[in-house]
Each structure stands twice: as C-alpha cells, then as structure tokens.
Amino acid sequence: MDRIRIRGGNRLNGTIAISGAKNAALPLMAASLLTEDTLKLENVPHLADISTMAALLAHHGVKIGLEGDAPNGGHRGRVMSFNAQTITDTEAPYDLVRKMRASVLVLGPLVARIGEARVSMPGGCAIGNRPIDLHLKGLEALGAEIELAEGYIAARAPKGGLKGGHIVFPFASVGATENLLMAACLADGETVISNAAREPEITDLAHCLMAMGADISGVGTDTLTVRGQKTLHGATHPIIPDRIETATYVMAVGIAGGEVELTNTRVDFLKSALEKLTESGLKITPTVKGMKVSRGQHRLKGVDVMTEPFPGFPTDLQAQMMALMSTANGASMITETIFENRFMHVPELSRMGANITVHGASAMVRGVKSLTGAQVMATDLRASVSLVLAGLAAEGETVLHRVYHLDRGYERLEEKLAACGADIERLKG
Ligand code: UD1
C-alpha cells in the first residue's frame, strides 16, 4: 500500500490549479441514468471515487467515454461522456456500494427512469452511522414501494411511474436532496422538496438537469420545485471547482506559510470558511482566476468553528481546520454538528504533538508552537489530508499510511504541494 512521506518546515510558494469537485461529479454522473442521450461532463477530477462511480454505471450498462484533458493549459480536467441508452442491470451490488456511499445516488434516477432498482444498503462507515432513511422516505412520497431484504433496498415505482409529491426533510441532507431532485425530474406532475440542502454541488446538479430539459425552480434555496418531464435529453456540463480542495490548500498555506495562488476556483462558495481563515490571520485576496493566499512569519490566531450545512462552515473542512488550529496562537473550540464520530484524526494529530481534548461533539485545541513528525494512519478522506497539513508544519519526517483514503478525493495532492516547494513524496507499494 502506498504511503506519503513529508519532511516539514518548507514554506509554500507558487500556483495550484484546483480540480473539479468530486461531490458535484458523483451525482452528475448518476444523472446520466435519467436519459437515453449522452451526457458529457467537463472538468471531471481523476480520483478513485470517480472510478468507483464509473464502474457502477458501467455495471448498469452505461457506455462511458474518456476524452482526456480539455484545453486551458490542461487544467480543465478530463471530459467524460456517459450514455445510458440501454440499462442492462438495475442492481447496485454490495462491493461497489460498500466502497463508496455515494453509490446510493443511482437509486432515484433508476427508479424514475426504469421503474425499479435494487441497491445494497450502505451500512455504517468510518465517520459514524450514516443512514439513508431520508432518501427512502422521499422516494415513498413520490409513490415508490420500498422493501428491505437481504441487505438490499428494493425500490419499485407505481404503475405509470413516479408521481410528483411534497417531500419535507426533517433536516438538510445533501445526498437525499440530490437523489430526490433527480427522481422528481421524471415524475409525473409537480414535486416540492422542502428543507432541501443548498450546497453548491446541488446547485450544480440542478443546472445540469435544467440543461438536460428539467424544469426546476428555487435553485440555491431550501425549497426546490420540480415539474416532471416525460424524458430528459443529453447536455454538456462543466463541473464546478472543488471548494473543499480549494480550502484545504488555503489551510496548507496557513500552516506552512508562504504565498500561493489558487487557480480555476472561486471564492463565492467558501464565504464562511474564508471568513474564519481571514479572522485567524491569513491574507486571502480574490484574483481573476481564483484567489491568492499568504501568511508571513506571524503565527495564526485560534478561532472557534462550528460545522453546519451550507452556507455554514463545511464538515468536510473540520479535520483540516483542527490541524491548522493545532499550531495557532491560543485556543480554538471546534464543534462538529453534522456527523457523529468525526474526530478520528484527533489521536493521530496528538501523536504529532497537538494538544486537543474532545468533549462530546466539541474539541478544544490549544495551539502549540510546533508539531513533530511521526508515523500516522489515515482513517478517512478528510482526516488523512489533515495529517498531511500537520506534516507540512512538523519538525522532521511524517509518514502517512493508508493513502488510499486520500486518493478518493484529492487529485495529485503530492504533486501539487511539491510544485510549491513542499518536501513530499509518495512511497509506492
Ligand atoms: C455529503 C458529502 C460529504 C459531506 C456531507 C455533508 C457527497 C458525495 N458527500 O454526504 O462529503 O460530508 O454531504 O456536507 O456529496 N442523514 C440521515 N438520513 C439520511 C441521510 C443523511 O440521518 O437519509 C444524516 C447523516 O447521517 C448525517 C447528516 O444527515 O449526519 C448529513 O448527511 P448528508 O448531508 O446526507 O451527507 P451525504 O450526502 O452522505
């Protein structure tokens, strides 16, 4: 298994091109199941999760084309095309769903277009018990019949297909909103989704669905109204930049110091995180292509953070923020409100010398002057990158094990950081 070795202490200087958003790409790929025509996606990141979703779609019978890098200096990412004219199998098997929870996003599109789907239940995962009850209740509100047996969810649309309905989520769920938004596009009549999640990746999905002929209003708000169509058609859609990757590199500059321009990205969907990072002492200036981030010799200052659904501070940045705050001047209270058990990076950061105490859903981080390199273990995607950030600032050598977690969501991370002066390399095997 690959490892990543980092020798800490180098400041970062240069340019990092941000990839397309993984969490936008996955539902967009699933949306290809809604039409017989070809859906072409631009700016697709090269990641393990994308390969998993592609394997699942191929299993359903989707024909997939890869056109390589698009223009614009090779930074527009890959272009992939998906043609789901013939669905040969409506089952999402255990092996693929177990690898990646987002596999459950094929459920809504398959039931809406084909009338049935059988999807393995995702079960618990490293960051807590993540049920999919909201996805299933939403489909039932559109008339689907759901049966749970042998570890699988079998969903069947009524005769004549799904019917529009009113879905009221008790709390915002990104995946459930996406699944139901896709399903509603082919349901008969109007669907209203209340208390919908508002993440930029959902807005991106809505824009793509509209380009495919869907009629959606309320995009970007917590109430989505969808007037179902008989069919959708093909489209070409550029995927938005990855806001989590963007902010991770902002924090890399925060912990290592230096000045880096992040290109092919946007500041507008990172407002709350960038505000916190500015408050802690990072200089962030918007540029034509994205933003410039710098920190001089001064230490950052501890700030408190609470994760919340968009537009609040993203849970997917909590681990990285904790690494950053572990070397800040003063204390920082970090509260996780979205997922239970999302502090698995704490013991690993502590092994590098961080001073962190967890009380329930909050972690008190008392900043230390310096961290020390250690052998550390990745436990999930964002936890693993937080250890890379810590390694950039630590004295000595850090070796990160179980790098496959990182490869699920960060494209060429070690190359991007090394190009800015970090001493980081992948150790193969
Ligand atoms: C998505 C993101 C993930 C991010 C998360 C929250 C993708 C592929 N993944 O995950 O990176 O951390 O949003 O921003 O886009 N819940 C239920 N029942 C449900 C669905 C969710 O109880 O049916 C709970 C979850 O356990 C969690 C909370 O709701 O506590 C939010 O989860 P959700 O927004 O659905 O996250 P995902 O879509 O799984």
CSV table of C-alpha atoms and ligand atoms in Angstrom, one decimal:
chain,number,residue,atom,x,y,z
A,1,MET,CA,0.0,0.0,0.0
A,2,ASP,CA,1.3,3.5,-0.9
A,3,ARG,CA,2.4,5.9,1.8
A,4,ILE,CA,3.2,9.6,1.7
A,5,ARG,CA,6.4,11.0,3.2
A,6,ILE,CA,6.6,14.6,4.2
A,7,ARG,CA,9.6,16.4,5.6
A,8,GLY,CA,8.1,19.5,7.3
A,9,GLY,CA,9.3,23.1,7.5
A,10,ASN,CA,9.2,24.3,3.9
A,11,ARG,CA,7.1,27.4,3.1
A,12,LEU,CA,4.8,27.1,0.1
A,13,ASN,CA,5.2,29.4,-2.9
A,14,GLY,CA,3.7,29.1,-6.4
A,15,THR,CA,0.4,28.2,-8.1
A,16,ILE,CA,-2.0,25.3,-7.5
A,17,ALA,CA,-4.7,24.6,-10.1
A,18,ILE,CA,-7.9,23.3,-8.4
A,19,SER,CA,-9.7,20.2,-9.8
A,20,GLY,CA,-13.4,19.7,-10.5
A,21,ALA,CA,-15.5,19.0,-7.4
A,22,LYS,CA,-15.7,15.3,-6.5
A,23,ASN,CA,-19.0,15.8,-4.7
A,24,ALA,CA,-20.5,17.5,-7.7
A,25,ALA,CA,-19.1,15.0,-10.2
A,26,LEU,CA,-20.6,11.9,-8.4
A,27,PRO,CA,-24.3,13.0,-8.6
A,28,LEU,CA,-23.8,14.4,-12.1
A,29,MET,CA,-22.5,11.0,-13.2
A,30,ALA,CA,-25.6,9.4,-11.7
A,31,ALA,CA,-27.8,11.9,-13.5
A,32,SER,CA,-26.7,10.3,-16.8
A,33,LEU,CA,-29.1,7.4,-16.0
A,34,LEU,CA,-32.0,9.8,-16.5
A,35,THR,CA,-31.7,10.0,-20.3
A,36,GLU,CA,-31.1,7.8,-23.3
A,37,ASP,CA,-28.9,10.6,-24.8
A,38,THR,CA,-25.3,11.3,-24.0
A,39,LEU,CA,-24.3,13.4,-21.0
A,40,LYS,CA,-20.9,15.0,-21.4
A,41,LEU,CA,-19.2,16.2,-18.2
A,42,GLU,CA,-16.1,18.5,-18.3
A,43,ASN,CA,-13.6,19.1,-15.6
A,44,VAL,CA,-14.0,15.7,-14.1
A,45,PRO,CA,-11.4,15.1,-11.4
A,46,HIS,CA,-9.1,12.0,-11.7
A,47,LEU,CA,-10.0,10.2,-8.4
A,48,ALA,CA,-10.7,6.8,-7.0
A,49,ASP,CA,-14.3,7.7,-6.2
A,50,ILE,CA,-14.9,8.7,-9.8
A,51,SER,CA,-13.6,5.3,-11.0
A,52,THR,CA,-15.9,3.6,-8.5
A,53,MET,CA,-18.9,5.5,-9.8
A,54,ALA,CA,-17.9,4.8,-13.4
A,55,ALA,CA,-17.6,1.1,-12.6
A,56,LEU,CA,-21.1,1.2,-11.0
A,57,LEU,CA,-22.6,3.0,-14.1
A,58,ALA,CA,-20.8,0.5,-16.4
A,59,HIS,CA,-22.3,-2.3,-14.4
A,60,HIS,CA,-25.8,-0.8,-15.1
A,61,GLY,CA,-25.0,-0.8,-18.8
A,62,VAL,CA,-23.8,2.8,-19.3
A,63,LYS,CA,-21.3,3.3,-22.1
A,64,ILE,CA,-18.5,5.6,-20.9
A,65,GLY,CA,-16.1,7.6,-23.0
A,66,LEU,CA,-13.0,9.4,-21.8
A,67,GLU,CA,-11.7,12.3,-23.9
A,68,GLY,CA,-8.6,13.3,-21.9
A,69,ASP,CA,-7.7,16.7,-20.7
A,70,ALA,CA,-9.7,19.7,-22.0
A,71,PRO,CA,-8.0,22.9,-23.2
A,72,ASN,CA,-7.0,25.8,-21.0
A,73,GLY,CA,-3.5,24.7,-20.0
A,74,GLY,CA,-4.6,21.1,-19.2
A,75,HIS,CA,-6.2,22.4,-16.1
A,76,ARG,CA,-9.8,21.9,-17.2
A,77,GLY,CA,-9.7,18.3,-16.2
A,78,ARG,CA,-10.9,15.3,-18.1
A,79,VAL,CA,-14.0,15.2,-20.2
A,80,MET,CA,-16.2,12.1,-19.7
A,81,SER,CA,-19.3,11.1,-21.6
A,82,PHE,CA,-22.0,8.8,-20.4
A,83,ASN,CA,-24.6,7.1,-22.5
A,84,ALA,CA,-27.3,5.2,-20.6
A,85,GLN,CA,-29.4,4.3,-23.7
A,86,THR,CA,-29.7,0.6,-22.6
A,87,ILE,CA,-29.8,-0.2,-18.9
A,88,THR,CA,-28.8,-3.8,-18.6
A,89,ASP,CA,-28.9,-4.2,-14.8
A,90,THR,CA,-30.7,-2.2,-12.1
A,91,GLU,CA,-28.8,-3.7,-9.2
A,92,ALA,CA,-26.1,-1.8,-7.3
A,93,PRO,CA,-24.0,-4.6,-5.8
A,94,TYR,CA,-22.6,-4.7,-2.3
A,95,ASP,CA,-19.0,-4.5,-3.4
A,96,LEU,CA,-19.4,-1.1,-5.1
A,97,VAL,CA,-21.7,0.5,-2.5
A,98,ARG,CA,-19.5,-0.6,0.4
A,99,LYS,CA,-16.6,1.2,-1.3
A,100,MET,CA,-18.4,4.4,-1.6
A,101,ARG,CA,-21.7,5.5,0.0
A,102,ALA,CA,-22.5,7.9,-2.9
A,103,SER,CA,-23.3,4.8,-5.0
A,104,VAL,CA,-26.8,5.2,-3.4
A,105,LEU,CA,-27.3,8.2,-5.8
A,106,VAL,CA,-28.2,5.8,-8.6
A,107,LEU,CA,-31.4,4.8,-6.7
A,108,GLY,CA,-33.5,7.8,-7.6
A,109,PRO,CA,-32.5,8.0,-11.3
A,110,LEU,CA,-33.0,4.3,-11.8
A,111,VAL,CA,-36.4,4.1,-10.2
A,112,ALA,CA,-37.5,7.3,-12.0
A,113,ARG,CA,-36.5,6.1,-15.5
A,114,ILE,CA,-36.6,2.3,-15.4
A,115,GLY,CA,-39.2,1.9,-12.6
A,116,GLU,CA,-37.1,-0.3,-10.3
A,117,ALA,CA,-33.7,-0.6,-8.6
A,118,ARG,CA,-32.1,-2.8,-6.1
A,119,VAL,CA,-29.3,-1.1,-4.2
A,120,SER,CA,-27.2,-2.6,-1.4
A,121,MET,CA,-27.6,-0.9,1.9
A,122,PRO,CA,-24.5,1.2,2.6
A,123,GLY,CA,-24.3,0.4,6.3
A,124,GLY,CA,-22.2,2.2,8.8
A,125,CYS,CA,-19.0,3.9,7.8
A,126,ALA,CA,-15.9,5.3,9.5
A,127,ILE,CA,-17.4,8.7,10.3
A,128,GLY,CA,-20.5,7.3,12.0
A,129,ASN,CA,-23.7,5.6,11.3
A,130,ARG,CA,-24.9,7.3,8.2
A,131,PRO,CA,-28.5,6.1,7.4
A,132,ILE,CA,-30.3,6.7,4.1
A,133,ASP,CA,-33.8,6.8,5.6
A,134,LEU,CA,-34.5,10.3,4.1
A,135,HIS,CA,-33.7,9.1,0.6
A,136,LEU,CA,-36.2,6.2,1.1
A,137,LYS,CA,-39.0,8.3,2.7
A,138,GLY,CA,-38.6,10.8,-0.2
A,139,LEU,CA,-39.0,8.1,-2.8
A,140,GLU,CA,-42.1,6.8,-1.0
A,141,ALA,CA,-43.5,10.3,-1.1
A,142,LEU,CA,-43.2,10.0,-4.9
A,143,GLY,CA,-45.2,6.7,-4.8
A,144,ALA,CA,-42.3,4.2,-4.8
A,145,GLU,CA,-42.7,1.0,-2.8
A,146,ILE,CA,-39.6,0.1,-0.8
A,147,GLU,CA,-38.6,-3.3,0.6
A,148,LEU,CA,-35.6,-4.0,2.6
A,149,ALA,CA,-34.3,-7.6,2.4
A,150,GLU,CA,-31.0,-9.5,2.4
A,151,GLY,CA,-29.0,-6.3,2.9
A,152,TYR,CA,-30.6,-4.7,-0.2
A,153,ILE,CA,-33.1,-1.9,-0.8
A,154,ALA,CA,-35.6,-2.9,-3.5
A,155,ALA,CA,-37.5,0.1,-4.8
A,156,ARG,CA,-40.3,0.0,-7.3
A,157,ALA,CA,-42.2,2.8,-8.9
A,158,PRO,CA,-46.0,2.5,-9.2
A,159,LYS,CA,-47.6,1.6,-12.5
A,160,GLY,CA,-47.2,4.6,-14.8
A,161,GLY,CA,-44.1,5.8,-12.9
A,162,LEU,CA,-43.3,8.0,-10.0
A,163,LYS,CA,-45.8,10.7,-9.1
A,164,GLY,CA,-45.0,14.3,-8.0
A,165,GLY,CA,-45.3,14.8,-4.3
A,166,HIS,CA,-44.3,17.0,-1.4
A,167,ILE,CA,-41.2,16.0,0.4
A,168,VAL,CA,-40.4,17.7,3.7
A,169,PHE,CA,-36.9,16.7,5.0
A,170,PRO,CA,-36.7,17.0,8.9
A,171,PHE,CA,-33.1,18.2,8.3
A,172,ALA,CA,-30.9,19.0,5.3
A,173,SER,CA,-29.3,16.1,3.7
A,174,VAL,CA,-27.0,16.6,0.6
A,175,GLY,CA,-27.4,13.1,-0.8
A,176,ALA,CA,-31.2,12.8,-0.2
A,177,THR,CA,-31.8,16.2,-1.8
A,178,GLU,CA,-29.8,15.1,-4.8
A,179,ASN,CA,-31.4,11.7,-5.1
A,180,LEU,CA,-34.9,13.2,-4.9
A,181,LEU,CA,-34.2,16.1,-7.2
A,182,MET,CA,-33.1,13.7,-9.9
A,183,ALA,CA,-36.0,11.3,-9.4
A,184,ALA,CA,-38.5,14.2,-9.4
A,185,CYS,CA,-37.3,15.3,-12.9
A,186,LEU,CA,-39.0,12.3,-14.4
A,187,ALA,CA,-42.0,12.0,-12.0
A,188,ASP,CA,-45.5,12.8,-13.3
A,189,GLY,CA,-46.5,16.3,-12.0
A,190,GLU,CA,-45.0,18.7,-9.6
A,191,THR,CA,-42.7,17.9,-6.7
A,192,VAL,CA,-41.8,20.3,-3.9
A,193,ILE,CA,-38.7,19.5,-1.8
A,194,SER,CA,-38.8,21.5,1.5
A,195,ASN,CA,-35.8,21.9,3.7
A,196,ALA,CA,-33.6,20.9,0.8
A,197,ALA,CA,-29.8,21.1,1.3
A,198,ARG,CA,-28.3,24.1,-0.5
A,199,GLU,CA,-24.7,23.1,-1.1
A,200,PRO,CA,-23.2,24.5,-4.3
A,201,GLU,CA,-22.9,20.9,-5.6
A,202,ILE,CA,-26.7,20.6,-5.5
A,203,THR,CA,-27.0,23.9,-7.5
A,204,ASP,CA,-24.5,22.5,-10.0
A,205,LEU,CA,-26.6,19.3,-10.3
A,206,ALA,CA,-29.8,21.4,-10.8
A,207,HIS,CA,-28.1,23.5,-13.5
A,208,CYS,CA,-27.0,20.3,-15.4
A,209,LEU,CA,-30.5,18.8,-15.0
A,210,MET,CA,-32.0,22.0,-16.4
A,211,ALA,CA,-29.6,21.8,-19.4
A,212,MET,CA,-31.0,18.3,-19.9
A,213,GLY,CA,-34.5,19.7,-20.1
A,214,ALA,CA,-35.7,19.6,-16.5
A,215,ASP,CA,-38.0,22.3,-15.1
A,216,ILE,CA,-36.7,23.3,-11.6
A,217,SER,CA,-37.3,26.5,-9.7
A,218,GLY,CA,-35.9,27.6,-6.3
A,219,VAL,CA,-32.3,26.6,-7.2
A,220,GLY,CA,-29.9,27.6,-4.5
A,221,THR,CA,-32.8,27.9,-1.9
A,222,ASP,CA,-34.1,25.4,0.6
A,223,THR,CA,-37.3,24.9,-1.4
A,224,LEU,CA,-37.0,23.2,-4.8
A,225,THR,CA,-39.9,22.9,-7.1
A,226,VAL,CA,-39.7,20.4,-10.0
A,227,ARG,CA,-42.2,20.0,-12.7
A,228,GLY,CA,-41.6,16.5,-14.1
A,229,GLN,CA,-40.9,15.8,-17.7
A,230,LYS,CA,-41.6,12.7,-19.8
A,231,THR,CA,-38.0,12.5,-20.9
A,232,LEU,CA,-34.7,14.4,-20.5
A,233,HIS,CA,-32.1,14.9,-23.2
A,234,GLY,CA,-28.3,15.0,-23.4
A,235,ALA,CA,-26.2,18.0,-22.4
A,236,THR,CA,-22.6,19.2,-21.9
A,237,HIS,CA,-21.9,20.5,-18.5
A,238,PRO,CA,-18.7,21.8,-16.9
A,239,ILE,CA,-18.3,20.7,-13.2
A,240,ILE,CA,-17.7,23.4,-10.6
A,241,PRO,CA,-14.3,23.7,-8.9
A,242,ASP,CA,-13.8,21.7,-5.7
A,243,ARG,CA,-14.4,24.1,-2.8
A,244,ILE,CA,-13.1,21.6,-0.2
A,245,GLU,CA,-9.9,21.0,-2.1
A,246,THR,CA,-9.6,24.8,-2.5
A,247,ALA,CA,-9.9,25.5,1.2
A,248,THR,CA,-7.6,22.6,2.0
A,249,TYR,CA,-4.8,24.4,0.1
A,250,VAL,CA,-5.7,27.7,1.7
A,251,MET,CA,-5.1,25.9,5.0
A,252,ALA,CA,-1.9,24.4,3.7
A,253,VAL,CA,-0.6,27.9,3.2
A,254,GLY,CA,-1.9,28.8,6.7
A,255,ILE,CA,0.0,26.0,8.4
A,256,ALA,CA,3.2,26.1,6.3
A,257,GLY,CA,3.4,29.9,5.5
A,258,GLY,CA,4.2,31.4,2.1
A,259,GLU,CA,2.2,32.7,-0.8
A,260,VAL,CA,0.2,30.6,-3.3
A,261,GLU,CA,-2.3,31.5,-6.0
A,262,LEU,CA,-5.2,29.0,-6.3
A,263,THR,CA,-6.5,29.0,-9.9
A,264,ASN,CA,-9.6,27.6,-11.6
A,265,THR,CA,-11.6,28.2,-8.4
A,266,ARG,CA,-14.0,30.6,-6.8
A,267,VAL,CA,-14.3,32.4,-3.5
A,268,ASP,CA,-18.1,32.8,-3.5
A,269,PHE,CA,-19.0,29.3,-2.3
A,270,LEU,CA,-16.4,29.3,0.6
A,271,LYS,CA,-17.5,32.5,2.3
A,272,SER,CA,-17.9,31.2,5.9
A,273,ALA,CA,-14.6,29.2,5.8
A,274,LEU,CA,-12.6,32.1,4.2
A,275,GLU,CA,-14.1,34.5,6.8
A,276,LYS,CA,-12.8,32.2,9.6
A,277,LEU,CA,-9.4,31.8,8.0
A,278,THR,CA,-9.1,35.6,7.5
A,279,GLU,CA,-10.1,36.1,11.1
A,280,SER,CA,-7.3,33.8,12.1
A,281,GLY,CA,-4.7,35.9,10.3
A,282,LEU,CA,-4.5,34.6,6.7
A,283,LYS,CA,-4.5,37.1,3.9
A,284,ILE,CA,-6.8,36.0,1.1
A,285,THR,CA,-7.3,38.1,-2.0
A,286,PRO,CA,-9.6,37.3,-4.9
A,287,THR,CA,-7.9,37.1,-8.3
A,288,VAL,CA,-9.3,36.8,-11.8
A,289,LYS,CA,-8.6,33.0,-11.7
A,290,GLY,CA,-9.4,32.3,-8.1
A,291,MET,CA,-7.6,33.7,-5.1
A,292,LYS,CA,-4.2,34.5,-3.6
A,293,VAL,CA,-3.4,33.3,-0.1
A,294,SER,CA,-0.5,34.3,2.1
A,295,ARG,CA,0.9,34.1,5.6
A,296,GLY,CA,4.1,35.9,6.7
A,297,GLN,CA,6.2,34.8,9.6
A,298,HIS,CA,3.5,35.5,12.2
A,299,ARG,CA,1.5,32.7,13.8
A,300,LEU,CA,-2.2,32.4,13.1
A,301,LYS,CA,-4.6,33.0,16.0
A,302,GLY,CA,-7.0,30.5,17.4
A,303,VAL,CA,-10.6,30.9,16.2
A,304,ASP,CA,-13.8,28.9,17.1
A,305,VAL,CA,-15.6,26.9,14.4
A,306,MET,CA,-18.9,25.0,14.2
A,307,THR,CA,-19.7,22.9,11.3
A,308,GLU,CA,-23.1,23.5,9.7
A,309,PRO,CA,-24.9,22.8,6.4
A,310,PHE,CA,-24.1,25.2,3.6
A,311,PRO,CA,-23.7,28.2,3.8
A,312,GLY,CA,-22.1,27.4,7.2
A,313,PHE,CA,-18.6,26.0,7.8
A,314,PRO,CA,-18.4,22.7,6.0
A,315,THR,CA,-17.9,19.4,8.0
A,316,ASP,CA,-15.5,18.3,5.2
A,317,LEU,CA,-13.1,21.0,6.4
A,318,GLN,CA,-13.3,20.3,10.1
A,319,ALA,CA,-10.3,18.0,10.3
A,320,GLN,CA,-8.1,20.3,8.2
A,321,MET,CA,-9.1,23.3,10.5
A,322,MET,CA,-8.1,21.2,13.5
A,323,ALA,CA,-4.7,20.6,12.1
A,324,LEU,CA,-4.3,24.3,11.3
A,325,MET,CA,-5.5,25.4,14.8
A,326,SER,CA,-3.1,22.9,16.5
A,327,THR,CA,-0.2,25.3,15.7
A,328,ALA,CA,-2.2,28.6,16.1
A,329,ASN,CA,-1.6,31.0,18.9
A,330,GLY,CA,-4.3,30.5,21.6
A,331,ALA,CA,-7.2,28.1,21.9
A,332,SER,CA,-9.8,27.1,19.4
A,333,MET,CA,-13.1,25.3,20.0
A,334,ILE,CA,-14.1,23.1,17.1
A,335,THR,CA,-17.7,21.7,17.2
A,336,GLU,CA,-19.0,19.0,14.8
A,337,THR,CA,-22.7,19.1,14.3
A,338,ILE,CA,-23.2,17.1,11.1
A,339,PHE,CA,-21.6,13.7,11.8
A,340,GLU,CA,-21.0,11.7,14.9
A,341,ASN,CA,-17.6,10.2,15.4
A,342,ARG,CA,-15.8,12.6,13.1
A,343,PHE,CA,-12.8,13.2,15.4
A,344,MET,CA,-10.7,10.2,14.4
A,345,HIS,CA,-7.9,12.4,13.4
A,346,VAL,CA,-7.5,13.7,17.0
A,347,PRO,CA,-5.4,10.8,18.3
A,348,GLU,CA,-3.2,10.9,15.2
A,349,LEU,CA,-2.7,14.7,15.5
A,350,SER,CA,-2.0,14.2,19.2
A,351,ARG,CA,0.8,11.8,18.3
A,352,MET,CA,2.4,14.6,16.4
A,353,GLY,CA,2.3,16.8,19.5
A,354,ALA,CA,-1.0,18.6,19.1
A,355,ASN,CA,-2.9,19.4,22.3
A,356,ILE,CA,-6.5,18.5,21.8
A,357,THR,CA,-9.2,17.5,24.2
A,358,VAL,CA,-12.5,16.1,23.0
A,359,HIS,CA,-15.7,16.8,25.0
A,360,GLY,CA,-18.7,15.2,23.1
A,361,ALA,CA,-19.2,17.0,19.8
A,362,SER,CA,-16.6,19.6,20.6
A,363,ALA,CA,-12.8,19.6,20.5
A,364,MET,CA,-10.7,22.1,22.5
A,365,VAL,CA,-7.5,22.7,20.6
A,366,ARG,CA,-4.7,24.5,22.5
A,367,GLY,CA,-2.2,25.7,19.9
A,368,VAL,CA,1.4,24.6,20.3
A,369,LYS,CA,4.5,26.3,18.9
A,370,SER,CA,5.5,23.3,16.8
A,371,LEU,CA,4.5,19.7,15.9
A,372,THR,CA,6.8,16.8,15.4
A,373,GLY,CA,6.8,14.3,12.5
A,374,ALA,CA,5.5,10.8,13.2
A,375,GLN,CA,4.2,7.6,11.5
A,376,VAL,CA,0.4,8.3,11.2
A,377,MET,CA,-2.6,6.4,9.9
A,378,ALA,CA,-5.3,7.8,7.6
A,379,THR,CA,-8.8,6.9,8.8
A,380,ASP,CA,-11.0,8.7,6.3
A,381,LEU,CA,-10.6,11.1,3.4
A,382,ARG,CA,-10.6,14.4,5.2
A,383,ALA,CA,-8.8,13.1,8.3
A,384,SER,CA,-6.0,11.9,6.1
A,385,VAL,CA,-5.4,15.3,4.5
A,386,SER,CA,-5.4,16.9,7.9
A,387,LEU,CA,-2.4,14.8,8.8
A,388,VAL,CA,-0.7,15.9,5.5
A,389,LEU,CA,-1.2,19.5,6.6
A,390,ALA,CA,0.2,18.8,10.0
A,391,GLY,CA,3.2,17.1,8.4
A,392,LEU,CA,3.9,20.2,6.3
A,393,ALA,CA,4.5,22.2,9.5
A,394,ALA,CA,6.0,19.4,11.7
A,395,GLU,CA,9.7,19.2,12.6
A,396,GLY,CA,11.2,16.1,11.0
A,397,GLU,CA,9.6,13.3,8.9
A,398,THR,CA,5.9,12.3,8.8
A,399,VAL,CA,4.8,9.1,7.0
A,400,LEU,CA,1.1,8.8,6.3
A,401,HIS,CA,-0.2,5.2,5.9
A,402,ARG,CA,-3.4,4.1,4.2
A,403,VAL,CA,-3.1,6.7,1.5
A,404,TYR,CA,-6.0,5.2,-0.4
A,405,HIS,CA,-8.3,7.3,1.7
A,406,LEU,CA,-6.6,10.4,0.3
A,407,ASP,CA,-6.8,9.1,-3.3
A,408,ARG,CA,-10.6,9.0,-3.1
A,409,GLY,CA,-10.8,12.8,-3.0
A,410,TYR,CA,-7.5,14.7,-3.7
A,411,GLU,CA,-6.1,14.7,-7.2
A,412,ARG,CA,-2.3,14.6,-7.4
A,413,LEU,CA,-2.0,16.1,-3.9
A,414,GLU,CA,1.7,15.4,-3.5
A,415,GLU,CA,2.5,16.8,-7.0
A,416,LYS,CA,0.5,20.0,-6.3
A,417,LEU,CA,2.2,20.6,-3.0
A,418,ALA,CA,5.7,19.6,-4.2
A,419,ALA,CA,5.4,22.1,-7.1
A,420,CYS,CA,5.0,24.8,-4.4
A,421,GLY,CA,8.1,23.7,-2.5
A,422,ALA,CA,6.8,21.2,-0.1
A,423,ASP,CA,9.2,18.2,0.6
A,424,ILE,CA,6.6,15.5,0.0
A,425,GLU,CA,6.7,12.3,-2.0
A,426,ARG,CA,4.7,9.1,-2.5
A,427,LEU,CA,6.3,5.9,-1.5
A,428,LYS,CA,5.0,3.1,-3.7
A,429,GLY,CA,3.9,-0.3,-2.5
B,1,UD1,C1,-22.4,14.6,1.5
B,1,UD1,C2,-20.9,14.7,1.0
B,1,UD1,C3,-20.0,14.6,2.2
B,1,UD1,C4,-20.3,15.7,3.2
B,1,UD1,C5,-21.8,15.6,3.6
B,1,UD1,C6,-22.2,16.8,4.5
B,1,UD1,C7,-21.0,13.7,-1.2
B,1,UD1,C8,-20.7,12.6,-2.1
B,1,UD1,N1,-20.7,13.6,0.1
B,1,UD1,O1,-22.5,13.4,2.1
B,1,UD1,O2,-18.6,14.7,1.7
B,1,UD1,O3,-19.5,15.5,4.4
B,1,UD1,O4,-22.6,15.7,2.4
B,1,UD1,O5,-21.9,18.0,3.9
B,1,UD1,O6,-21.5,14.7,-1.6
B,1,UD1,N2,-28.6,11.5,7.3
B,1,UD1,C9,-29.7,10.7,7.8
B,1,UD1,N3,-30.5,10.1,6.9
B,1,UD1,C10,-30.4,10.2,5.6
B,1,UD1,C11,-29.3,11.0,5.1
B,1,UD1,C12,-28.5,11.6,5.9
B,1,UD1,O7,-29.8,10.6,9.0
B,1,UD1,O8,-31.2,9.6,4.8
B,1,UD1,C13,-27.7,12.2,8.2
B,1,UD1,C14,-26.3,11.8,8.1
B,1,UD1,O9,-26.0,10.6,8.9
B,1,UD1,C15,-25.5,13.0,8.5
B,1,UD1,C16,-26.4,14.2,8.0
B,1,UD1,O10,-27.7,13.6,7.8
B,1,UD1,O11,-25.5,13.0,9.9
B,1,UD1,C17,-25.9,14.8,6.8
B,1,UD1,O12,-25.7,13.9,5.8
B,1,UD1,P1,-25.8,14.2,4.2
B,1,UD1,O13,-25.9,15.6,4.0
B,1,UD1,O14,-26.8,13.3,3.7
B,1,UD1,O15,-24.4,13.7,3.7
B,1,UD1,P2,-24.0,12.8,2.5
B,1,UD1,O16,-24.9,13.2,1.3
B,1,UD1,O17,-23.9,11.4,2.8
